[in-house]
PDB file of C-alpha atoms in Angstrom:
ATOM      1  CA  UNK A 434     -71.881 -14.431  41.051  1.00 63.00           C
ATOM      2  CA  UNK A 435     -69.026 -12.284  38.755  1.00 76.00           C
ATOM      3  CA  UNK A 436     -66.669 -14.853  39.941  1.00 92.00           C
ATOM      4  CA  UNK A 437     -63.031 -13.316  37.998  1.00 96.00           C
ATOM      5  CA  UNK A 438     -63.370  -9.872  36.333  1.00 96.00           C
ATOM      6  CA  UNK A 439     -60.930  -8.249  34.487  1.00 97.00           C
ATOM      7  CA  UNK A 440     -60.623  -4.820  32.880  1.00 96.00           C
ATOM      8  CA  UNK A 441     -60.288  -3.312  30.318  1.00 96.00           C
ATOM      9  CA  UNK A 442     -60.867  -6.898  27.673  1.00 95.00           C
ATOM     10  CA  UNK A 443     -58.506  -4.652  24.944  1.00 96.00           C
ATOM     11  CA  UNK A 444     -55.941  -1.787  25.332  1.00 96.00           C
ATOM     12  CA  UNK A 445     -53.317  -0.676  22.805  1.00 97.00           C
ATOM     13  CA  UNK A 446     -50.466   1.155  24.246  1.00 96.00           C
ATOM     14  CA  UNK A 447     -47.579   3.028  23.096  1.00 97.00           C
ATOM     15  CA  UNK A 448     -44.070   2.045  23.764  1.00 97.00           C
ATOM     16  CA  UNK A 449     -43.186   3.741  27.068  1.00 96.00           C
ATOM     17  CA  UNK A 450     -46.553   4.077  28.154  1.00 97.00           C
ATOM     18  CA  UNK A 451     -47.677   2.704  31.805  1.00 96.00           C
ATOM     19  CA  UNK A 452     -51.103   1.184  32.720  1.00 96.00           C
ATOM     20  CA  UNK A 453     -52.756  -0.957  35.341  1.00 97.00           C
ATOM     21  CA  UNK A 454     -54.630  -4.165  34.454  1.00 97.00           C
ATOM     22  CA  UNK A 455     -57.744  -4.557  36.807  1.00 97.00           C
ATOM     23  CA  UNK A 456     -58.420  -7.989  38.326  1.00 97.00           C
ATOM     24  CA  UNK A 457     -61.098  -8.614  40.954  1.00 97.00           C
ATOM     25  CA  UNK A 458     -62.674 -12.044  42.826  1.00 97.00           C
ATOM     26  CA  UNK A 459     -65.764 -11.932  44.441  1.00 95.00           C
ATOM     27  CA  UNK A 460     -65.143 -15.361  45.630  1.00 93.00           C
ATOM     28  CA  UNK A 461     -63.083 -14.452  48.754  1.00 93.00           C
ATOM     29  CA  UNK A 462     -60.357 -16.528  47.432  1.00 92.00           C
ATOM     30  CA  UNK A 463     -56.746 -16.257  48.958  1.00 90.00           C
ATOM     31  CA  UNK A 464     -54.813 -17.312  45.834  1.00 93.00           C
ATOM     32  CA  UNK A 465     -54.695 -15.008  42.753  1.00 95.00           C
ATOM     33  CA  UNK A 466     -52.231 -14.860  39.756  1.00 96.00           C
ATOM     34  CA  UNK A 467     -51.203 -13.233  36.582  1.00 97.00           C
ATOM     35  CA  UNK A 468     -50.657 -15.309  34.019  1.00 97.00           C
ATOM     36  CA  UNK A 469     -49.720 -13.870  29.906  1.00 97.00           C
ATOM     37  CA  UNK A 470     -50.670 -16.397  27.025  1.00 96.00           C
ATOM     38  CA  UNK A 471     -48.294 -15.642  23.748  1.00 93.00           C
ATOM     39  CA  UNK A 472     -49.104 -17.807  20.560  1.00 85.00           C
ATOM     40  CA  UNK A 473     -47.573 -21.056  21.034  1.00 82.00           C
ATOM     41  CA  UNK A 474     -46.521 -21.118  24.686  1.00 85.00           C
ATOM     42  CA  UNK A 475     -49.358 -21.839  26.571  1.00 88.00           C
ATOM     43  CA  UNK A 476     -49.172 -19.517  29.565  1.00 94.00           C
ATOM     44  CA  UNK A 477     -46.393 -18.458  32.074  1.00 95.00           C
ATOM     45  CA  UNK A 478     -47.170 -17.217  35.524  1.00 94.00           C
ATOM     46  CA  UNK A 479     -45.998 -13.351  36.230  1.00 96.00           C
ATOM     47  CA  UNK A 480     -47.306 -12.768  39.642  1.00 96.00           C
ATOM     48  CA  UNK A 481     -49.113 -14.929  42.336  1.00 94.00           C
ATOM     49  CA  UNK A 482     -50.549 -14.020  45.754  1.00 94.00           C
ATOM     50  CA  UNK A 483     -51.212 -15.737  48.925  1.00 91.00           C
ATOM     51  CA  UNK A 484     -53.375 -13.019  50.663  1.00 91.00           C
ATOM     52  CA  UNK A 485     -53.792  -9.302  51.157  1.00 93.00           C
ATOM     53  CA  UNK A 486     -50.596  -7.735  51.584  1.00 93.00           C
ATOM     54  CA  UNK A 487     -48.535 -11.131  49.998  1.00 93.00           C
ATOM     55  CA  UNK A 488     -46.923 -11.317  46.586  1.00 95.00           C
ATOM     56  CA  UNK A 489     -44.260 -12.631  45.191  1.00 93.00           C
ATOM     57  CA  UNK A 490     -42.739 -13.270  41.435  1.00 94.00           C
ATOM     58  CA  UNK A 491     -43.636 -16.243  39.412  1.00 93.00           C
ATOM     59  CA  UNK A 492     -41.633 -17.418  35.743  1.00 92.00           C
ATOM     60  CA  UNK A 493     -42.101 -14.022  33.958  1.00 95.00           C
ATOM     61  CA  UNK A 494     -41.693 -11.245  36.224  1.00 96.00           C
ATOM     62  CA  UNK A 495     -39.649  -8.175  34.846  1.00 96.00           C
ATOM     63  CA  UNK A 496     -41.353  -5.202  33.650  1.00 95.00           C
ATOM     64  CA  UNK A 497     -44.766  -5.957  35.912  1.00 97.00           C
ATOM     65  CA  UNK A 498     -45.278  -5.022  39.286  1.00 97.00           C
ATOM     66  CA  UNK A 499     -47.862  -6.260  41.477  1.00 97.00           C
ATOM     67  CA  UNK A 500     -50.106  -5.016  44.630  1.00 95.00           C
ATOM     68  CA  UNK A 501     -52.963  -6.774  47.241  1.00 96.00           C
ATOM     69  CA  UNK A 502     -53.971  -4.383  49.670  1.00 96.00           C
ATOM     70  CA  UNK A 503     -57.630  -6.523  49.231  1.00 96.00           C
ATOM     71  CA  UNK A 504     -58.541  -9.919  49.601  1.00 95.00           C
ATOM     72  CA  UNK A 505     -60.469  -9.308  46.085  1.00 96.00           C
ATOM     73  CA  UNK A 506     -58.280  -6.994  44.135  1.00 97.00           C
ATOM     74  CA  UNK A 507     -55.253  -7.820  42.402  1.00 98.00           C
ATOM     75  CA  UNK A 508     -54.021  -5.497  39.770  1.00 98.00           C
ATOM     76  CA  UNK A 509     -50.952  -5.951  37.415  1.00 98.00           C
ATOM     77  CA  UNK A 510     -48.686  -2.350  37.029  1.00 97.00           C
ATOM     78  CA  UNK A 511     -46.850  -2.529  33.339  1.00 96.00           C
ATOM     79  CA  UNK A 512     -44.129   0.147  33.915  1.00 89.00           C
ATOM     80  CA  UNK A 513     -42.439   1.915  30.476  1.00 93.00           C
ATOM     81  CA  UNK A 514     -44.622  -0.910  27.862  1.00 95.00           C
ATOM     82  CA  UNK A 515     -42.295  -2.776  25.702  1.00 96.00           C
ATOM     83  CA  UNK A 516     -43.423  -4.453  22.603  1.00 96.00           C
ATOM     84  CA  UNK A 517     -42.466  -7.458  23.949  1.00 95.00           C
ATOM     85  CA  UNK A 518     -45.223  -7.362  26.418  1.00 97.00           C
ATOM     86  CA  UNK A 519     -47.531  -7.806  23.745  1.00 97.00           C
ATOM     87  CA  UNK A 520     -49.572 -10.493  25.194  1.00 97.00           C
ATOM     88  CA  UNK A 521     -52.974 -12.068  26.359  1.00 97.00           C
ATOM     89  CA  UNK A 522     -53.193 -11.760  30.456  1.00 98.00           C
ATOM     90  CA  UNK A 523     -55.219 -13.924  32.890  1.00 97.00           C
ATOM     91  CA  UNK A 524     -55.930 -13.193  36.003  1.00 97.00           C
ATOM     92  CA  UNK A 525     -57.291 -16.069  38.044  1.00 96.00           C
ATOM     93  CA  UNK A 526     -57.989 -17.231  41.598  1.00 94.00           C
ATOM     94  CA  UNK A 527     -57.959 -20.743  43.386  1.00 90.00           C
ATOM     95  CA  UNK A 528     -59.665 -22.298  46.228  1.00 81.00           C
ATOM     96  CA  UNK A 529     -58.260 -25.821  47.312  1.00 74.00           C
ATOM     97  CA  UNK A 530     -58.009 -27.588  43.902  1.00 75.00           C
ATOM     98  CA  UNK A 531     -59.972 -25.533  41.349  1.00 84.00           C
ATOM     99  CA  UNK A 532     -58.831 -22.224  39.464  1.00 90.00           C
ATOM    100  CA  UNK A 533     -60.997 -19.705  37.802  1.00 92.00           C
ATOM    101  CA  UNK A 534     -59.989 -17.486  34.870  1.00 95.00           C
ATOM    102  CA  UNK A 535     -61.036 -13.940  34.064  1.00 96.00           C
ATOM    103  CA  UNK A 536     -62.035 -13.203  30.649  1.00 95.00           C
ATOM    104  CA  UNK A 537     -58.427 -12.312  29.626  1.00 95.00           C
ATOM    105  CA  UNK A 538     -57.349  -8.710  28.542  1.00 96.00           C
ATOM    106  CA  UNK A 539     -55.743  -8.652  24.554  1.00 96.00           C
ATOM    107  CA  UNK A 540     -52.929  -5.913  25.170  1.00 97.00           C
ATOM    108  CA  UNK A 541     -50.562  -4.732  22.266  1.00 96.00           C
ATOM    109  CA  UNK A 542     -47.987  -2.175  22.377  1.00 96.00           C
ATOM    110  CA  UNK A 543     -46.780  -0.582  19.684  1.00 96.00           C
TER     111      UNK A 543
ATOM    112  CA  UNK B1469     -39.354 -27.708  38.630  1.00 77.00           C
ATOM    113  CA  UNK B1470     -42.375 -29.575  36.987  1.00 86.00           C
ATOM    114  CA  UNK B1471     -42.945 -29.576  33.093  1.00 93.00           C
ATOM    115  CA  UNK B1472     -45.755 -30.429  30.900  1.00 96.00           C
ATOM    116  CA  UNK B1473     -45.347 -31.342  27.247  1.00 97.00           C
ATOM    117  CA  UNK B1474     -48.433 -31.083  25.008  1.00 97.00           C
ATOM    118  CA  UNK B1475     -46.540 -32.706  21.684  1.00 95.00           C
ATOM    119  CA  UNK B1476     -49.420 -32.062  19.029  1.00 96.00           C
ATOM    120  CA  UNK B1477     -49.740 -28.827  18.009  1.00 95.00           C
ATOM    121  CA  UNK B1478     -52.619 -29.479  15.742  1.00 97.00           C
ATOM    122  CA  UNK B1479     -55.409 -32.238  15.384  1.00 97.00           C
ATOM    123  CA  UNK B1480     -58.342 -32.497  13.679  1.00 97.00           C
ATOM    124  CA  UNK B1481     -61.632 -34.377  13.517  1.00 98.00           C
ATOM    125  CA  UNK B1482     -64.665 -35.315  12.527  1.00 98.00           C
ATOM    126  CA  UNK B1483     -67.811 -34.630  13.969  1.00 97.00           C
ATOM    127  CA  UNK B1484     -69.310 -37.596  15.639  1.00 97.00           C
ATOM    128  CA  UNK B1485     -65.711 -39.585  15.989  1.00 98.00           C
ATOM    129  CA  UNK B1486     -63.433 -39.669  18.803  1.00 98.00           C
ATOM    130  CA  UNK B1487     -60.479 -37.939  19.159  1.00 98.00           C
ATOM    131  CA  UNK B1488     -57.250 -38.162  21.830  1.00 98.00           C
ATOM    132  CA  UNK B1489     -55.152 -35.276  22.945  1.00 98.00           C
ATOM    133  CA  UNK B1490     -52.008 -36.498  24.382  1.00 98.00           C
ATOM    134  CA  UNK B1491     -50.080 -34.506  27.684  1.00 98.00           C
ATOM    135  CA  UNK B1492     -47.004 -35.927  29.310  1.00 98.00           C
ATOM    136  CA  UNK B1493     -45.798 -34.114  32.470  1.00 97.00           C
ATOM    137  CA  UNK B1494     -42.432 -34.652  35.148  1.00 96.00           C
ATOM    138  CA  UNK B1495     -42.188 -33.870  37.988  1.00 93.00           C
ATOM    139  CA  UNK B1496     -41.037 -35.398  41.779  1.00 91.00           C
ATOM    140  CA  UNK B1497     -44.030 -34.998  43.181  1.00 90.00           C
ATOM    141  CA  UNK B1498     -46.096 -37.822  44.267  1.00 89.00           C
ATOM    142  CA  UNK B1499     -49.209 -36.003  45.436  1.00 90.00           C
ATOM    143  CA  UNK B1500     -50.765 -33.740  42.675  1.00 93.00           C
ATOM    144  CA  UNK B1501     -53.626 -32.629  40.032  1.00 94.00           C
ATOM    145  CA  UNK B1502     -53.364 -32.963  36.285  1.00 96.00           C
ATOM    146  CA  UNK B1503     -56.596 -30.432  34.519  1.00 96.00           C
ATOM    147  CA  UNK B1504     -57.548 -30.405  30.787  1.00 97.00           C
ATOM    148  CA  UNK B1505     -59.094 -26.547  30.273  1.00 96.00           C
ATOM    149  CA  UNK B1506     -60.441 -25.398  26.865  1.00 97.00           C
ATOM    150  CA  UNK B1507     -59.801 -22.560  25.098  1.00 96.00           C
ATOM    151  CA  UNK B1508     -62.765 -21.249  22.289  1.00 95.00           C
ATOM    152  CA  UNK B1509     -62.088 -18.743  20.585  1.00 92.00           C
ATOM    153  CA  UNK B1510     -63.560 -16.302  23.214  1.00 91.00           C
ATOM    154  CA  UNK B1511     -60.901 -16.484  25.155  1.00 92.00           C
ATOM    155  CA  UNK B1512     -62.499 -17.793  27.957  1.00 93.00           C
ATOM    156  CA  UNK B1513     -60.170 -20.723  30.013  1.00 94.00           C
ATOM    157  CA  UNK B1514     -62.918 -23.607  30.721  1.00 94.00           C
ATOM    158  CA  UNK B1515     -61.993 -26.221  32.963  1.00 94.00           C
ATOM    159  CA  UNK B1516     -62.705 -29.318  31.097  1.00 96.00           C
ATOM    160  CA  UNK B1517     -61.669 -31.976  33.183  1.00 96.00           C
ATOM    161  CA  UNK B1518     -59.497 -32.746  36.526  1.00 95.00           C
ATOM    162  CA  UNK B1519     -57.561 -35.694  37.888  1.00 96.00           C
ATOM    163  CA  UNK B1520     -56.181 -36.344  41.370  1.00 93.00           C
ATOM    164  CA  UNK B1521     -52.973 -38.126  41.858  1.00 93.00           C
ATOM    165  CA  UNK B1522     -53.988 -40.184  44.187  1.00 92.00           C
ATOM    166  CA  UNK B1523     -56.692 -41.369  42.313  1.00 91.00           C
ATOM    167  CA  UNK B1524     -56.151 -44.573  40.523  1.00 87.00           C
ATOM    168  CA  UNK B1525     -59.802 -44.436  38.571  1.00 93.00           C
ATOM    169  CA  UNK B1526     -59.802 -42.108  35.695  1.00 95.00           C
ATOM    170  CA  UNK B1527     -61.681 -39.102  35.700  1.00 94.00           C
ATOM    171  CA  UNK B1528     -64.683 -38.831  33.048  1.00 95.00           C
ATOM    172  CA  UNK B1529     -67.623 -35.924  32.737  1.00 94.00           C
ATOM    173  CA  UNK B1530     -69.617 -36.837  30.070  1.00 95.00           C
ATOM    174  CA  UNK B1531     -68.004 -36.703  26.721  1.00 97.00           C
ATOM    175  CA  UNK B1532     -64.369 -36.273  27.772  1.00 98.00           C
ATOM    176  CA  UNK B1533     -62.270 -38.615  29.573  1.00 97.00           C
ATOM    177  CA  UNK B1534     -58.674 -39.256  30.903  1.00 97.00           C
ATOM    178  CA  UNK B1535     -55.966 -41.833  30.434  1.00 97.00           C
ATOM    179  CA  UNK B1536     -54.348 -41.563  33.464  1.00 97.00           C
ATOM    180  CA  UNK B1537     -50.894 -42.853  33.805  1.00 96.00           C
ATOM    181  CA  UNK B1538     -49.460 -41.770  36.728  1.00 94.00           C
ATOM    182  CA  UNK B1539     -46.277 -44.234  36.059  1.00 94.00           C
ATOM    183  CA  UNK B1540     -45.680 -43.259  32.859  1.00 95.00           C
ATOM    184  CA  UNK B1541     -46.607 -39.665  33.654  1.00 96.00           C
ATOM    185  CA  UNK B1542     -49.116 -39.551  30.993  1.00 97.00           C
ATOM    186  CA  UNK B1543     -52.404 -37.641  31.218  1.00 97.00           C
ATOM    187  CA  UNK B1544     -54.211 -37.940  27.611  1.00 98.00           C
ATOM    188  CA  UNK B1545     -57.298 -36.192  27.179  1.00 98.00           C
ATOM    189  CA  UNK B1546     -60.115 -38.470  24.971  1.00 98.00           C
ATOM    190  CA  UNK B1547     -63.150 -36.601  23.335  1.00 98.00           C
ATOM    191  CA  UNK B1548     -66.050 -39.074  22.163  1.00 98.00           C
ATOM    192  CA  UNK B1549     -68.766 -37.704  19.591  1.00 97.00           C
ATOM    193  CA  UNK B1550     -66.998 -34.626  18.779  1.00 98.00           C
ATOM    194  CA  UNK B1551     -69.258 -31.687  17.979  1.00 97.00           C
ATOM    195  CA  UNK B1552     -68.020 -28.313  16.121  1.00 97.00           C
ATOM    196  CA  UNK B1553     -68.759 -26.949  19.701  1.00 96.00           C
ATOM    197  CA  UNK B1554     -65.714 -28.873  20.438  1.00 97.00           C
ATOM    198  CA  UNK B1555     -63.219 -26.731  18.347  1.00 97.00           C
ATOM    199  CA  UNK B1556     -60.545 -24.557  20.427  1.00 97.00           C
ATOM    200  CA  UNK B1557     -57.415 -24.806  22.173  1.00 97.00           C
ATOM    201  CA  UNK B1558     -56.883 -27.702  24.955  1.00 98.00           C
ATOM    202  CA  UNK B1559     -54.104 -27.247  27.325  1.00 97.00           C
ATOM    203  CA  UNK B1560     -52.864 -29.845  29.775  1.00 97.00           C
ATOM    204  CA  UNK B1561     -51.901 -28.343  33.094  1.00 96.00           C
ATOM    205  CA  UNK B1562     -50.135 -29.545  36.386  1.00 95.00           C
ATOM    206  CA  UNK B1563     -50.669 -28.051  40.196  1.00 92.00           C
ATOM    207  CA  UNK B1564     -48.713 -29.745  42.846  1.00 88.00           C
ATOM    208  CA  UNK B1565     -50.419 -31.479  45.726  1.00 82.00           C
ATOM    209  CA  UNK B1566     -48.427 -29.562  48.196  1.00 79.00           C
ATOM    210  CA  UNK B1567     -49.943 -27.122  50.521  1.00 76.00           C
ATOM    211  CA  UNK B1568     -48.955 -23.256  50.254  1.00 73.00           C
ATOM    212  CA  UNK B1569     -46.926 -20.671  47.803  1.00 70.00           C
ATOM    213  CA  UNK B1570     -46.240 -21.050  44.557  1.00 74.00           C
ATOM    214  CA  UNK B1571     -47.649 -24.681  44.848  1.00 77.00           C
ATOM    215  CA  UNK B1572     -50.870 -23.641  43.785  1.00 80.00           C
ATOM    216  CA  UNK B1573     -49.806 -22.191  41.041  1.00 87.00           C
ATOM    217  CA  UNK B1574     -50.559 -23.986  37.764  1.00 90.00           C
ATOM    218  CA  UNK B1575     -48.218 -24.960  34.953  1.00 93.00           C
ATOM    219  CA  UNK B1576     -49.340 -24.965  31.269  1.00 94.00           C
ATOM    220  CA  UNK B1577     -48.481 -27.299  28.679  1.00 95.00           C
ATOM    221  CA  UNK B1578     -48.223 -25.374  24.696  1.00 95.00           C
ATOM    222  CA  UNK B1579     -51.793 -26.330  24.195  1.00 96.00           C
ATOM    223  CA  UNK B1580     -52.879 -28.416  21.139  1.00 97.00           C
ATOM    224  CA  UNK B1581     -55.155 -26.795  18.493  1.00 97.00           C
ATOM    225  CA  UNK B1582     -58.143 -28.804  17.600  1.00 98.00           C
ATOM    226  CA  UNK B1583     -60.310 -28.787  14.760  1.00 97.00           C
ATOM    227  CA  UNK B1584     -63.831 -30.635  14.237  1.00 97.00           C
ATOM    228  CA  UNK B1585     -64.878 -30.892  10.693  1.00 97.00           C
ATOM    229  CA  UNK B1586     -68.398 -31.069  10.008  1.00 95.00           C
TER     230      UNK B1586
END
């Protein structure tokens, strides 16, 4: 059982650049998120989703864009990379009480 | 909108003692779930330890315990016979109780960085 896998675990980009963190659940969970972890601030939700075909924005949205055309994908779209979205990202998924974490993915744009 | 305050940055301890993490939280809520995950240096977010509102006893699995006060909106995390496997980044974290959303969502306290010295 994968559970929450996320690629790629490292990526540098250059400012202006675009790429698409992968998340996938093999749990058949409804409930995924997004979630970036910067040093000192624990970590601040981007993007949730109820089900295939649902999103919707969560305390960090702009510059990320989000899609669920799958119950088990969830990818996270950085449009023109900004240094400021040098971060740590989670992806995770819930069922009733309980969430489970991907690995994380250390991004850095410079 | 619910907050959770982790007000140690730091904290350090021996191996073999005991050690408490402290987490206060606010919200409105009555009906919700306080979690204590870990954070080693892998990365890797661990769920440590979960409490139900609703629950008056405190939650325990092995080693690590709660102080749960819902009144006082206190949720402290207590780690007996600390080992160096122990060392890594503890965050308090709050999910409301309500069905549907964003209420499943989770909100993070600044974590606390602990340290076990051998």
């Amino acid at each position: 059982n994968a559970g929450v896998t996320q690629t790629p675990k490292f990526r540098i980009l250059k400012i202006g650049q675009s790429m698409t963190l992968q998340c996938a659940q093999d749990m058949n969970h409804n409930y995924m998120y997004w979630y970036r972890q910067d040093p000192g601030m624990g970590l601040k939700l981007i993007y949730y989703s109820v089900g295939a075909g649902i999103t919707d924005k969560g305390e960090v949205p702009n510059g990320y864009n989000v899609s669920r055309s799958t119950t088990e994908d969830f990818p996270l779209r950085l449009e023109l990379a900004a240094p400021s979205q040098t971060s740590v990202y989670f992806c995770a998924s819930s069922y009733m009480a309980e969430a489970f974490f991907g690995q994380g993915t250390r991004l850095t744009v410079v | 909108a619910q907050t959770v305050t982790q007000s140690q940055p730091e904290m350090s301890v021996q191996e073999a003692e005991t050690v408490t993490l402290s987490c206060t939280y606010d919200t409105s809520e009555s009906d919700y779930y306080l979690f204590w995950y870990k954070q080693p240096p892998s990365r890797q977010m661990i769920l440590v330890i979960r409490q139900e509102a609703y629950k008056q006893q405190n939650a325990t699995e092995n080693r690590f315990s709660v102080n749960f006060q819902k009144a006082a909106k206190s949720f402290s995390l207590k780690i007996s016979d600390s080992q160096l496997g122990d060392a890594a980044m503890y965050f308090c974290a709050y999910r409301s109780g309500n069905s549907g959303g964003s209420n499943y969502k989770l909100t993070f306290g600044k974590g606390t960085l602990l340290t076990v010295n051998p």
